[in-house]
Amino acid sequence: DAKTTQPNSMESNEEEPVHLPCNHSTISGTDYIHWYRQLPSQGPEYVIHGLTSNVNNRMASLAIAEDRKSSTLILHRATLRDAAVYYCIRARGGSNYKLTFGKGTLLTVNP
Amino acid sequence: KAGVTQTPRYLIKTRGQQVTLSCSPISGHRSVSWYQQTPGQGLQFLFEYFSETQRNKGNFPGRFSGRQFSNSRSEMNVSTLELGDSALYLCASSLATAGGIGYTFGSGTRLTVV
């Protein structure tokens, strides 16, 4: 099944940038990279997704390596509210589309 | 606009009983997926429905079933409950089934089997 590799945990300070890495070395040409995050006692929240080019939205930026075997989610200025588990997901299209979650990265933000 | 609504939020059932969980997707969303989240296994895909048809199914026993209605609302049923079915059940909706589309999740139904 679709596999990605993320560090178990990362720590950041408030108002500093955070770079969350993800490896997806077996990605195929039509797979999208999705990022979701889950705050305590809530369902996952969509953050951003991309295919080949870097992407920006109001929440974050997604930098995808040229060979697409890795990507980095960038939170430009971490806040306490960004403390969550971040999931990097390789999403295949078509009738078998589903989100396969790994264990994610637990991000701690220090005040 | 209203988000994904799951009811009930909490549920306690006895082993051997059956349970039905409900999910109302965002208006206009035709795809509804269900996930089970436990501390040990994390988030696991159960099944996905699109326009009332099951499009994809995860590796769960036949006790887990679902359906989708013409208004895109979905229900998930678990029969003959086991203690191991205690989990947070999450529903997610999307406009379509495609890798380039994001999903919106509900807050989940916390099921406890005693």
XYZ file of N, CA and C in Angstrom:
675
model
N 0.840 -1.191 0.000
C 0.000 0.000 0.000
C 0.878 1.245 0.000
N 0.255 2.401 -0.168
C 1.007 3.638 -0.258
C 1.725 3.913 1.055
N 3.049 4.085 0.998
C 3.814 4.271 2.224
C 4.582 5.575 2.174
N 4.588 6.259 3.300
C 5.432 7.430 3.474
C 6.172 7.279 4.793
N 7.277 7.968 4.921
C 8.086 7.918 6.140
C 8.242 9.304 6.702
N 7.883 9.447 7.981
C 7.984 10.733 8.661
C 8.664 10.526 10.018
N 9.325 11.572 10.531
C 9.866 11.456 11.890
C 8.712 11.329 12.876
N 8.946 10.601 13.970
C 7.886 10.412 14.945
C 7.479 11.715 15.611
N 8.447 12.564 15.877
C 8.134 13.811 16.574
C 9.115 14.915 16.190
N 8.649 16.141 16.328
C 9.477 17.317 16.114
C 9.043 18.389 17.102
N 9.967 19.299 17.356
C 9.685 20.359 18.305
C 10.035 21.699 17.678
N 9.254 22.696 17.982
C 9.508 24.023 17.435
C 9.177 25.060 18.488
N 9.645 26.273 18.250
C 9.292 27.389 19.112
C 8.264 28.254 18.408
N 7.420 28.864 19.216
C 6.382 29.729 18.679
C 6.977 30.840 17.828
N 6.295 31.158 16.730
C 6.667 32.210 15.789
C 7.905 31.884 14.956
N 8.422 30.689 15.062
C 9.532 30.275 14.202
C 9.000 29.365 13.088
N 9.716 29.295 11.956
C 9.265 28.396 10.884
C 9.495 26.938 11.258
N 8.656 26.082 10.715
C 8.767 24.643 10.951
C 8.798 23.932 9.604
N 9.739 23.016 9.461
C 9.851 22.235 8.235
C 9.618 20.768 8.586
N 8.521 20.222 8.135
C 8.171 18.832 8.427
C 8.487 17.976 7.198
N 9.445 17.044 7.317
C 9.832 16.260 6.150
C 9.006 14.995 5.965
N 8.982 14.516 4.729
C 8.280 13.274 4.406
C 8.986 12.606 3.233
N 9.262 11.319 3.382
C 9.842 10.551 2.284
C 8.785 9.656 1.660
N 8.742 9.651 0.358
C 7.813 8.784 -0.380
C 8.550 8.304 -1.621
N 9.538 7.465 -1.383
C 10.481 7.094 -2.440
C 9.865 6.246 -3.540
N 8.730 5.579 -3.261
C 8.128 4.710 -4.280
C 6.935 5.376 -4.950
N 6.883 6.668 -4.894
C 5.748 7.400 -5.462
C 5.684 7.191 -6.966
N 4.465 7.105 -7.492
C 4.298 6.983 -8.938
C 3.906 8.336 -9.515
N 3.938 8.405 -10.838
C 3.757 9.691 -11.495
C 2.419 10.360 -11.284
N 1.401 9.567 -10.945
C 0.067 10.148 -10.794
C -0.357 10.291 -9.332
N 0.538 10.007 -8.419
C 0.211 10.125 -6.993
C 0.339 11.568 -6.533
N -0.661 12.016 -5.802
C -0.595 13.315 -5.167
C -0.012 13.161 -3.757
N 0.565 14.239 -3.254
C 1.018 14.278 -1.868
C 0.046 15.160 -1.097
N -0.534 14.585 -0.069
C -1.471 15.314 0.773
C -0.882 15.442 2.167
N -1.218 16.521 2.831
C -0.892 16.690 4.247
C -2.182 17.004 5.008
N -2.342 16.283 6.098
C -3.446 16.525 7.016
C -2.850 16.671 8.401
N -3.570 17.329 9.281
C -3.136 17.384 10.668
C -4.322 17.085 11.562
N -3.997 16.579 12.730
C -5.046 16.221 13.675
C -4.728 16.794 15.040
N -5.582 17.672 15.479
C -5.466 18.233 16.812
C -6.121 17.274 17.796
N -5.751 17.351 19.058
C -6.340 16.441 20.051
C -7.856 16.499 20.059
N -8.463 15.336 20.091
C -9.919 15.188 20.182
C -10.663 15.744 18.968
N -9.998 15.833 17.846
C -10.661 16.292 16.631
C -10.359 15.347 15.482
N -11.153 15.446 14.420
C -10.859 14.688 13.212
C -9.721 15.343 12.457
N -9.084 14.625 11.543
C -8.008 15.225 10.744
C -8.510 16.428 9.963
N -7.600 17.345 9.737
C -7.911 18.578 9.015
C -7.011 18.666 7.793
N -7.595 18.909 6.633
C -6.800 19.055 5.410
C -5.899 20.280 5.532
N -4.646 20.106 5.118
C -3.711 21.235 5.163
C -3.366 21.697 3.754
N -2.872 20.778 2.936
C -2.416 21.167 1.610
C -2.157 19.916 0.798
N -2.132 20.032 -0.517
C -1.721 18.905 -1.344
C -1.068 19.430 -2.617
N -0.301 18.541 -3.265
C 0.368 18.927 -4.499
C 0.745 17.712 -5.322
N 1.126 17.961 -6.567
C 1.516 16.871 -7.466
C 2.998 16.971 -7.832
N 3.370 18.073 -8.436
C 4.768 18.238 -8.834
C 5.349 19.571 -8.389
N 4.556 20.598 -8.498
C 5.059 21.939 -8.190
C 4.849 22.279 -6.723
N 5.632 23.207 -6.246
C 5.429 23.710 -4.890
C 4.082 24.419 -4.807
N 3.470 24.325 -3.643
C 2.121 24.862 -3.452
C 2.092 25.727 -2.205
N 1.301 26.764 -2.261
C 1.120 27.631 -1.095
C -0.370 27.836 -0.849
N -0.755 27.876 0.405
C -2.095 28.319 0.760
C -1.997 29.080 2.070
N -3.151 29.451 2.619
C -3.129 30.311 3.798
C -2.574 29.595 5.026
N -2.571 28.274 4.995
C -2.113 27.524 6.162
C -0.626 27.207 6.106
N -0.153 26.852 4.905
C 1.205 26.328 4.826
C 1.716 26.365 3.390
N 2.958 25.925 3.233
C 3.548 25.723 1.910
C 3.996 24.283 1.801
N 3.958 23.772 0.607
C 4.410 22.411 0.340
C 5.510 22.473 -0.701
N 6.675 21.973 -0.320
C 7.800 21.928 -1.240
C 8.019 20.479 -1.641
N 7.933 20.199 -2.936
C 8.084 18.832 -3.441
C 9.411 18.740 -4.176
N 10.199 17.734 -3.837
C 11.498 17.551 -4.476
C 11.325 17.301 -5.965
N 12.358 17.629 -6.719
C 12.281 17.493 -8.174
C 12.008 16.054 -8.597
N 12.578 15.080 -7.878
C 12.341 13.668 -8.208
C 11.074 13.138 -7.547
N 10.408 13.983 -6.779
C 9.148 13.674 -6.090
C 9.275 12.573 -5.047
N 10.442 12.229 -4.645
C 10.607 11.172 -3.650
C 10.542 11.711 -2.229
N 10.458 12.981 -2.099
C 10.311 13.567 -0.766
C 9.593 14.900 -0.879
N 9.054 15.339 0.248
C 8.399 16.648 0.283
C 8.556 17.223 1.682
N 8.308 18.504 1.793
C 8.426 19.189 3.076
C 7.237 20.116 3.257
N 6.571 19.969 4.382
C 5.507 20.890 4.747
C 6.132 22.015 5.548
N 5.846 23.236 5.146
C 6.445 24.387 5.813
C 5.358 25.225 6.475
N 5.477 25.359 7.787
C 4.634 26.291 8.530
C 5.493 27.525 8.753
N 5.093 28.646 8.219
C 5.995 29.804 8.187
C 6.229 30.421 9.558
N 5.196 30.451 10.380
C 5.342 30.967 11.744
C 4.475 30.109 12.654
N 5.105 29.199 13.351
C 4.341 28.271 14.182
C 3.635 28.993 15.321
N 2.419 28.576 15.595
C 1.678 29.066 16.759
C 1.350 27.868 17.637
N 0.900 28.138 18.846
C 0.557 27.046 19.751
C -0.560 26.193 19.154
N -1.406 26.820 18.349
C -2.513 26.112 17.744
C -2.061 25.096 16.681
N -0.811 25.234 16.241
C -0.283 24.302 15.233
C 0.215 22.995 15.840
N 0.208 22.897 17.150
C 0.622 21.651 17.798
C -0.396 20.563 17.461
N 0.078 19.516 16.777
C -0.828 18.477 16.274
C 0.006 17.329 15.727
N -0.683 16.271 15.308
C -0.023 15.206 14.555
C -0.207 15.522 13.079
N 0.892 15.561 12.349
C 0.854 15.886 10.928
C 1.070 14.617 10.113
N 0.159 14.364 9.192
C 0.214 13.175 8.362
C 0.556 13.551 6.919
N 1.541 12.868 6.387
C 1.896 12.997 4.975
C 1.326 11.771 4.278
N 0.544 11.964 3.234
C -0.172 10.860 2.601
C 0.048 10.887 1.105
N 0.297 9.709 0.585
C 0.422 9.551 -0.860
C -0.941 9.135 -1.359
N -1.587 9.968 -2.159
C -2.958 9.717 -2.576
C -3.010 9.317 -4.039
N -3.507 8.118 -4.254
C -3.656 7.637 -5.628
C -5.039 7.958 -6.132
N -5.124 8.333 -7.346
C -6.417 8.684 -7.917
C -7.161 7.478 -8.427
N -8.285 7.731 -9.075
C -9.059 6.659 -9.651
C -10.000 6.024 -8.661
N -10.560 4.879 -9.052
C -11.581 4.240 -8.228
C -11.023 3.685 -6.933
N -9.719 3.535 -6.823
C -9.141 3.022 -5.581
C -8.638 4.127 -4.676
N -9.104 5.329 -4.934
C -8.612 6.447 -4.151
C -9.002 6.314 -2.689
N -8.056 6.424 -1.822
C -8.310 6.459 -0.393
C -7.097 7.084 0.259
N -7.283 7.559 1.452
C -6.184 8.127 2.223
C -5.632 7.033 3.133
N -4.365 6.718 2.971
C -3.718 5.732 3.833
C -2.820 6.475 4.805
N -3.254 6.525 6.047
C -2.525 7.264 7.065
C -1.429 6.415 7.682
N -0.262 7.024 7.882
C 0.792 6.411 8.675
C 0.665 6.897 10.103
N 1.768 6.871 10.828
C 1.720 7.310 12.227
C 1.887 8.818 12.369
N 2.392 9.475 11.338
C 2.500 10.919 11.365
C 3.619 11.431 12.246
N 3.758 12.745 12.265
C 4.742 13.435 13.100
C 4.016 14.263 14.140
N 4.343 14.011 15.395
C 3.775 14.813 16.476
C 4.594 16.087 16.615
N 3.976 17.226 16.315
C 4.654 18.510 16.420
C 4.319 19.180 17.745
N 5.343 19.482 18.488
C 5.185 20.225 19.736
C 5.667 21.644 19.500
N 4.879 22.629 19.905
C 5.266 24.030 19.754
C 5.445 24.623 21.144
N 6.638 25.097 21.399
C 6.958 25.686 22.702
C 6.699 27.183 22.697
N 6.084 27.691 23.775
C 5.814 29.131 23.841
C 7.097 29.937 24.026
N -20.132 27.629 5.546
C -21.012 26.500 5.236
C -20.828 25.437 6.301
N -21.851 24.586 6.463
C -21.795 23.565 7.491
C -20.742 22.535 7.118
N -20.078 21.999 8.154
C -19.058 20.987 7.932
C -19.668 19.605 7.877
N -18.819 18.610 8.042
C -19.267 17.226 8.078
C -19.828 16.950 9.471
N -21.046 16.450 9.514
C -21.711 16.206 10.797
C -21.845 14.723 11.064
N -21.329 14.311 12.208
C -21.438 12.900 12.598
C -22.279 12.794 13.864
N -23.182 11.833 13.850
C -23.998 11.595 15.037
C -24.080 10.101 15.311
N -24.155 9.722 16.596
C -23.969 10.587 17.750
C -22.484 10.875 17.993
N -22.157 11.729 18.898
C -20.753 11.995 19.217
C -20.158 10.906 20.095
N -20.949 10.390 20.999
C -20.487 9.346 21.904
C -21.542 8.242 21.969
N -21.051 7.032 22.142
C -21.937 5.879 22.166
C -21.314 4.784 23.015
N -22.115 4.188 23.874
C -21.654 3.040 24.641
C -22.567 1.875 24.320
N -21.974 0.768 23.890
C -22.732 -0.417 23.521
C -22.155 -1.630 24.241
N -22.990 -2.669 24.298
C -22.570 -3.915 24.925
C -22.095 -4.883 23.857
N -21.117 -5.672 24.208
C -20.595 -6.694 23.293
C -21.737 -7.537 22.747
N -21.733 -7.787 21.436
C -22.774 -8.582 20.807
C -23.881 -7.743 20.170
N -24.010 -6.494 20.609
C -25.027 -5.623 20.019
C -24.567 -5.114 18.657
N -25.447 -4.406 18.003
C -25.067 -3.769 16.760
C -25.236 -2.251 16.914
N -24.576 -1.499 16.025
C -24.628 -0.042 16.125
C -24.655 0.564 14.728
N -25.336 1.690 14.616
C -25.375 2.424 13.358
C -24.921 3.852 13.608
N -23.941 4.297 12.828
C -23.414 5.643 12.936
C -23.817 6.419 11.691
N -24.029 7.701 11.858
C -24.502 8.518 10.750
C -23.517 9.616 10.394
N -23.483 9.953 9.120
C -22.588 11.006 8.628
C -23.323 11.844 7.578
N -23.365 13.137 7.800
C -23.924 14.052 6.804
C -22.783 14.854 6.199
N -22.519 14.672 4.909
C -21.373 15.354 4.288
C -21.672 16.828 4.032
N -20.659 17.537 3.621
C -20.826 18.927 3.210
C -21.739 18.954 1.988
N -22.611 19.925 1.933
C -23.545 20.028 0.825
C -22.798 20.056 -0.509
N -23.229 19.176 -1.423
C -22.571 19.110 -2.728
C -21.508 18.041 -2.830
N -21.039 17.561 -1.693
C -20.036 16.492 -1.701
C -20.708 15.152 -1.941
N -20.174 14.397 -2.887
C -20.785 13.125 -3.238
C -20.000 11.913 -2.743
N -18.790 12.154 -2.290
C -17.958 11.062 -1.800
C -17.904 11.095 -0.273
N -18.146 9.945 0.328
C -18.068 9.814 1.784
C -17.202 8.610 2.122
N -16.216 8.832 2.969
C -15.334 7.749 3.419
C -15.455 7.589 4.919
N -15.184 6.388 5.375
C -15.206 6.094 6.807
C -13.845 5.556 7.238
N -13.414 5.989 8.430
C -12.146 5.560 8.993
C -12.349 5.174 10.456
N -11.546 4.218 10.884
C -11.523 3.839 12.295
C -10.193 4.280 12.879
N -10.216 4.911 14.033
C -8.970 5.322 14.677
C -8.877 4.732 16.069
N -7.810 3.985 16.295
C -7.517 3.417 17.609
C -6.090 3.768 17.980
N -5.774 3.775 19.276
C -4.399 4.090 19.687
C -3.377 3.108 19.114
N -3.759 1.863 18.972
C -2.813 0.868 18.509
C -2.616 0.840 17.004
N -3.677 0.990 16.254
C -3.624 0.865 14.794
C -3.655 2.196 14.057
N -3.910 3.264 14.750
C -3.983 4.559 14.083
C -5.250 4.677 13.248
N -5.152 5.463 12.182
C -6.291 5.689 11.301
C -6.309 4.640 10.199
N -7.396 3.887 10.126
C -7.515 2.849 9.118
C -8.768 3.069 8.276
N -8.613 2.912 6.985
C -9.690 3.114 6.026
C -10.684 1.957 6.102
N -11.954 2.299 6.187
C -13.004 1.281 6.219
C -13.623 1.088 4.835
N -14.242 2.128 4.313
C -14.810 2.073 2.973
C -15.158 3.470 2.501
N -15.442 3.539 1.206
C -15.773 4.810 0.586
C -16.966 4.639 -0.333
N -17.859 5.600 -0.288
C -19.030 5.587 -1.140
C -19.043 6.832 -2.014
N -19.490 6.627 -3.223
C -19.642 7.743 -4.161
C -20.934 7.514 -4.931
N -21.811 8.481 -4.869
C -23.110 8.371 -5.550
C -23.794 7.041 -5.254
N -23.870 6.709 -3.982
C -24.590 5.549 -3.461
C -23.912 4.212 -3.757
N -22.740 4.224 -4.349
C -22.025 2.982 -4.675
C -20.740 2.889 -3.864
N -20.497 1.705 -3.319
C -19.239 1.510 -2.608
C -18.122 1.396 -3.627
N -17.143 2.302 -3.551
C -16.079 2.343 -4.540
C -14.808 1.646 -4.058
N -14.659 1.572 -2.760
C -13.407 1.055 -2.232
C -13.662 0.532 -0.827
N -12.938 -0.503 -0.455
C -13.161 -1.114 0.856
C -11.821 -1.470 1.480
N -11.705 -1.256 2.760
C -10.496 -1.608 3.491
C -10.565 -3.035 3.985
N -9.563 -3.413 4.796
C -9.456 -4.782 5.287
C -10.141 -4.955 6.640
N -11.418 -4.887 6.628
C -12.206 -5.085 7.838
C -13.177 -6.239 7.610
N -13.557 -6.929 8.700
C -14.491 -8.056 8.540
C -15.859 -7.592 8.064
N -16.638 -8.556 7.597
C -17.948 -8.263 7.052
C -18.937 -7.686 8.062
N -18.555 -7.710 9.336
C -19.444 -7.112 10.357
C -19.564 -5.593 10.160
N -18.595 -5.048 9.461
C -18.601 -3.612 9.177
C -19.221 -3.385 7.799
N -20.257 -2.618 7.758
C -20.917 -2.340 6.485
C -21.367 -0.893 6.451
N -21.705 -0.455 5.284
C -22.141 0.932 5.159
C -23.096 1.088 3.997
N -23.620 2.275 3.881
C -24.441 2.596 2.732
C -24.486 4.109 2.580
N -24.881 4.521 1.404
C -25.018 5.953 1.138
C -26.368 6.186 0.484
N -27.018 7.244 0.895
C -28.338 7.561 0.388
C -28.245 8.562 -0.769
N -29.379 8.785 -1.401
C -29.389 9.651 -2.576
C -29.015 11.093 -2.248
N -29.160 11.492 -0.995
C -28.769 12.855 -0.610
C -27.319 12.893 -0.113
N -26.591 11.801 -0.368
C -25.165 11.638 -0.016
C -24.919 11.346 1.464
N -25.930 11.427 2.287
C -25.727 11.044 3.686
C -25.347 9.568 3.749
N -24.543 9.238 4.728
C -24.046 7.865 4.803
C -24.241 7.320 6.211
N -24.410 6.028 6.279
C -24.473 5.338 7.554
C -23.465 4.191 7.549
N -22.953 3.925 8.737
C -22.055 2.804 8.912
C -22.633 1.913 9.996
N -22.631 0.625 9.761
C -23.198 -0.320 10.708
C -22.132 -1.334 11.130
N -22.114 -1.627 12.406
C -21.245 -2.686 12.904
C -22.125 -3.671 13.660
N -22.115 -4.903 13.241
C -22.929 -5.923 13.897
C -22.056 -6.748 14.845
N -22.707 -7.417 15.757
C -22.023 -8.297 16.712
C -20.758 -7.627 17.258
N -20.970 -6.557 17.955
C -19.845 -5.753 18.449
C -18.894 -6.564 19.326
N -17.607 -6.262 19.142
C -16.551 -6.851 19.960
C -15.862 -5.728 20.733
N -15.173 -6.109 21.807
C -14.483 -5.109 22.613
C -13.490 -4.314 21.767
N -12.867 -4.997 20.806
C -11.868 -4.358 19.954
C -12.432 -3.349 18.975
N -13.755 -3.266 18.896
C -14.376 -2.284 18.004
C -14.442 -0.907 18.653
N -14.069 -0.832 19.908
C -14.036 0.465 20.587
C -13.035 1.366 19.879
N -13.485 2.491 19.409
C -12.627 3.355 18.594
C -13.335 4.666 18.313
N -12.591 5.561 17.706
C -13.171 6.789 17.157
C -13.446 6.516 15.683
N -14.684 6.672 15.262
C -15.049 6.445 13.873
C -15.236 7.792 13.203
N -14.470 7.984 12.143
C -14.435 9.260 11.452
C -15.013 9.132 10.058
N -15.735 10.142 9.686
C -16.308 10.228 8.353
C -15.662 11.418 7.653
N -15.423 11.271 6.360
C -14.832 12.358 5.590
C -15.582 12.497 4.273
N -15.770 13.709 3.827
C -16.459 13.906 2.554
C -15.618 14.715 1.583
N -15.897 14.528 0.303
C -15.163 15.213 -0.746
C -16.079 15.377 -1.952
N -15.691 16.288 -2.825
C -16.486 16.502 -4.035
C -16.477 15.270 -4.935
N -15.327 14.606 -4.992
C -15.201 13.467 -5.907
C -14.110 12.554 -5.399
N -13.944 11.457 -6.071
C -12.870 10.543 -5.707
C -11.711 10.759 -6.672
N -10.744 11.478 -6.221
C -9.582 11.754 -7.063
C -8.435 12.178 -6.178
N -7.237 11.846 -6.580
C -6.099 12.161 -5.728
C -5.862 13.635 -5.540
N -6.400 14.452 -6.434
C -6.178 15.886 -6.345
C -7.230 16.630 -5.565
N -8.062 15.930 -4.836
C -9.141 16.539 -4.073
C -8.916 16.277 -2.595
N -9.082 17.309 -1.782
C -8.940 17.138 -0.346
C -10.222 16.648 0.293
N -10.086 16.049 1.466
C -11.231 15.561 2.214
C -11.466 16.438 3.438
N -12.722 16.574 3.815
C -13.102 17.258 5.048
C -13.626 16.222 6.022
N -13.027 16.186 7.186
C -13.413 15.194 8.189
C -14.394 15.779 9.196
N -15.232 14.897 9.727
C -16.064 15.261 10.848
C -15.292 15.078 12.146
N -15.947 15.358 13.257
C -15.285 15.240 14.560
C -15.319 13.823 15.103
N -16.089 12.962 14.448
C -16.072 11.557 14.817
C -17.141 11.141 15.803
N -17.349 9.842 15.877
C -18.203 9.214 16.883
C -17.318 8.324 17.725
N -17.306 8.580 19.021
C -16.507 7.758 19.937
C -17.367 6.601 20.407
N -17.036 5.388 19.952
C -17.771 4.188 20.317
C -17.007 3.414 21.382
N -17.684 3.118 22.458
C -17.103 2.283 23.508
C -17.934 1.021 23.627
N -17.286 -0.118 23.525
C -17.960 -1.410 23.648
C -17.554 -2.026 24.987
N -18.565 -2.344 25.793
C -18.282 -2.892 27.140
C -18.823 -4.310 27.265
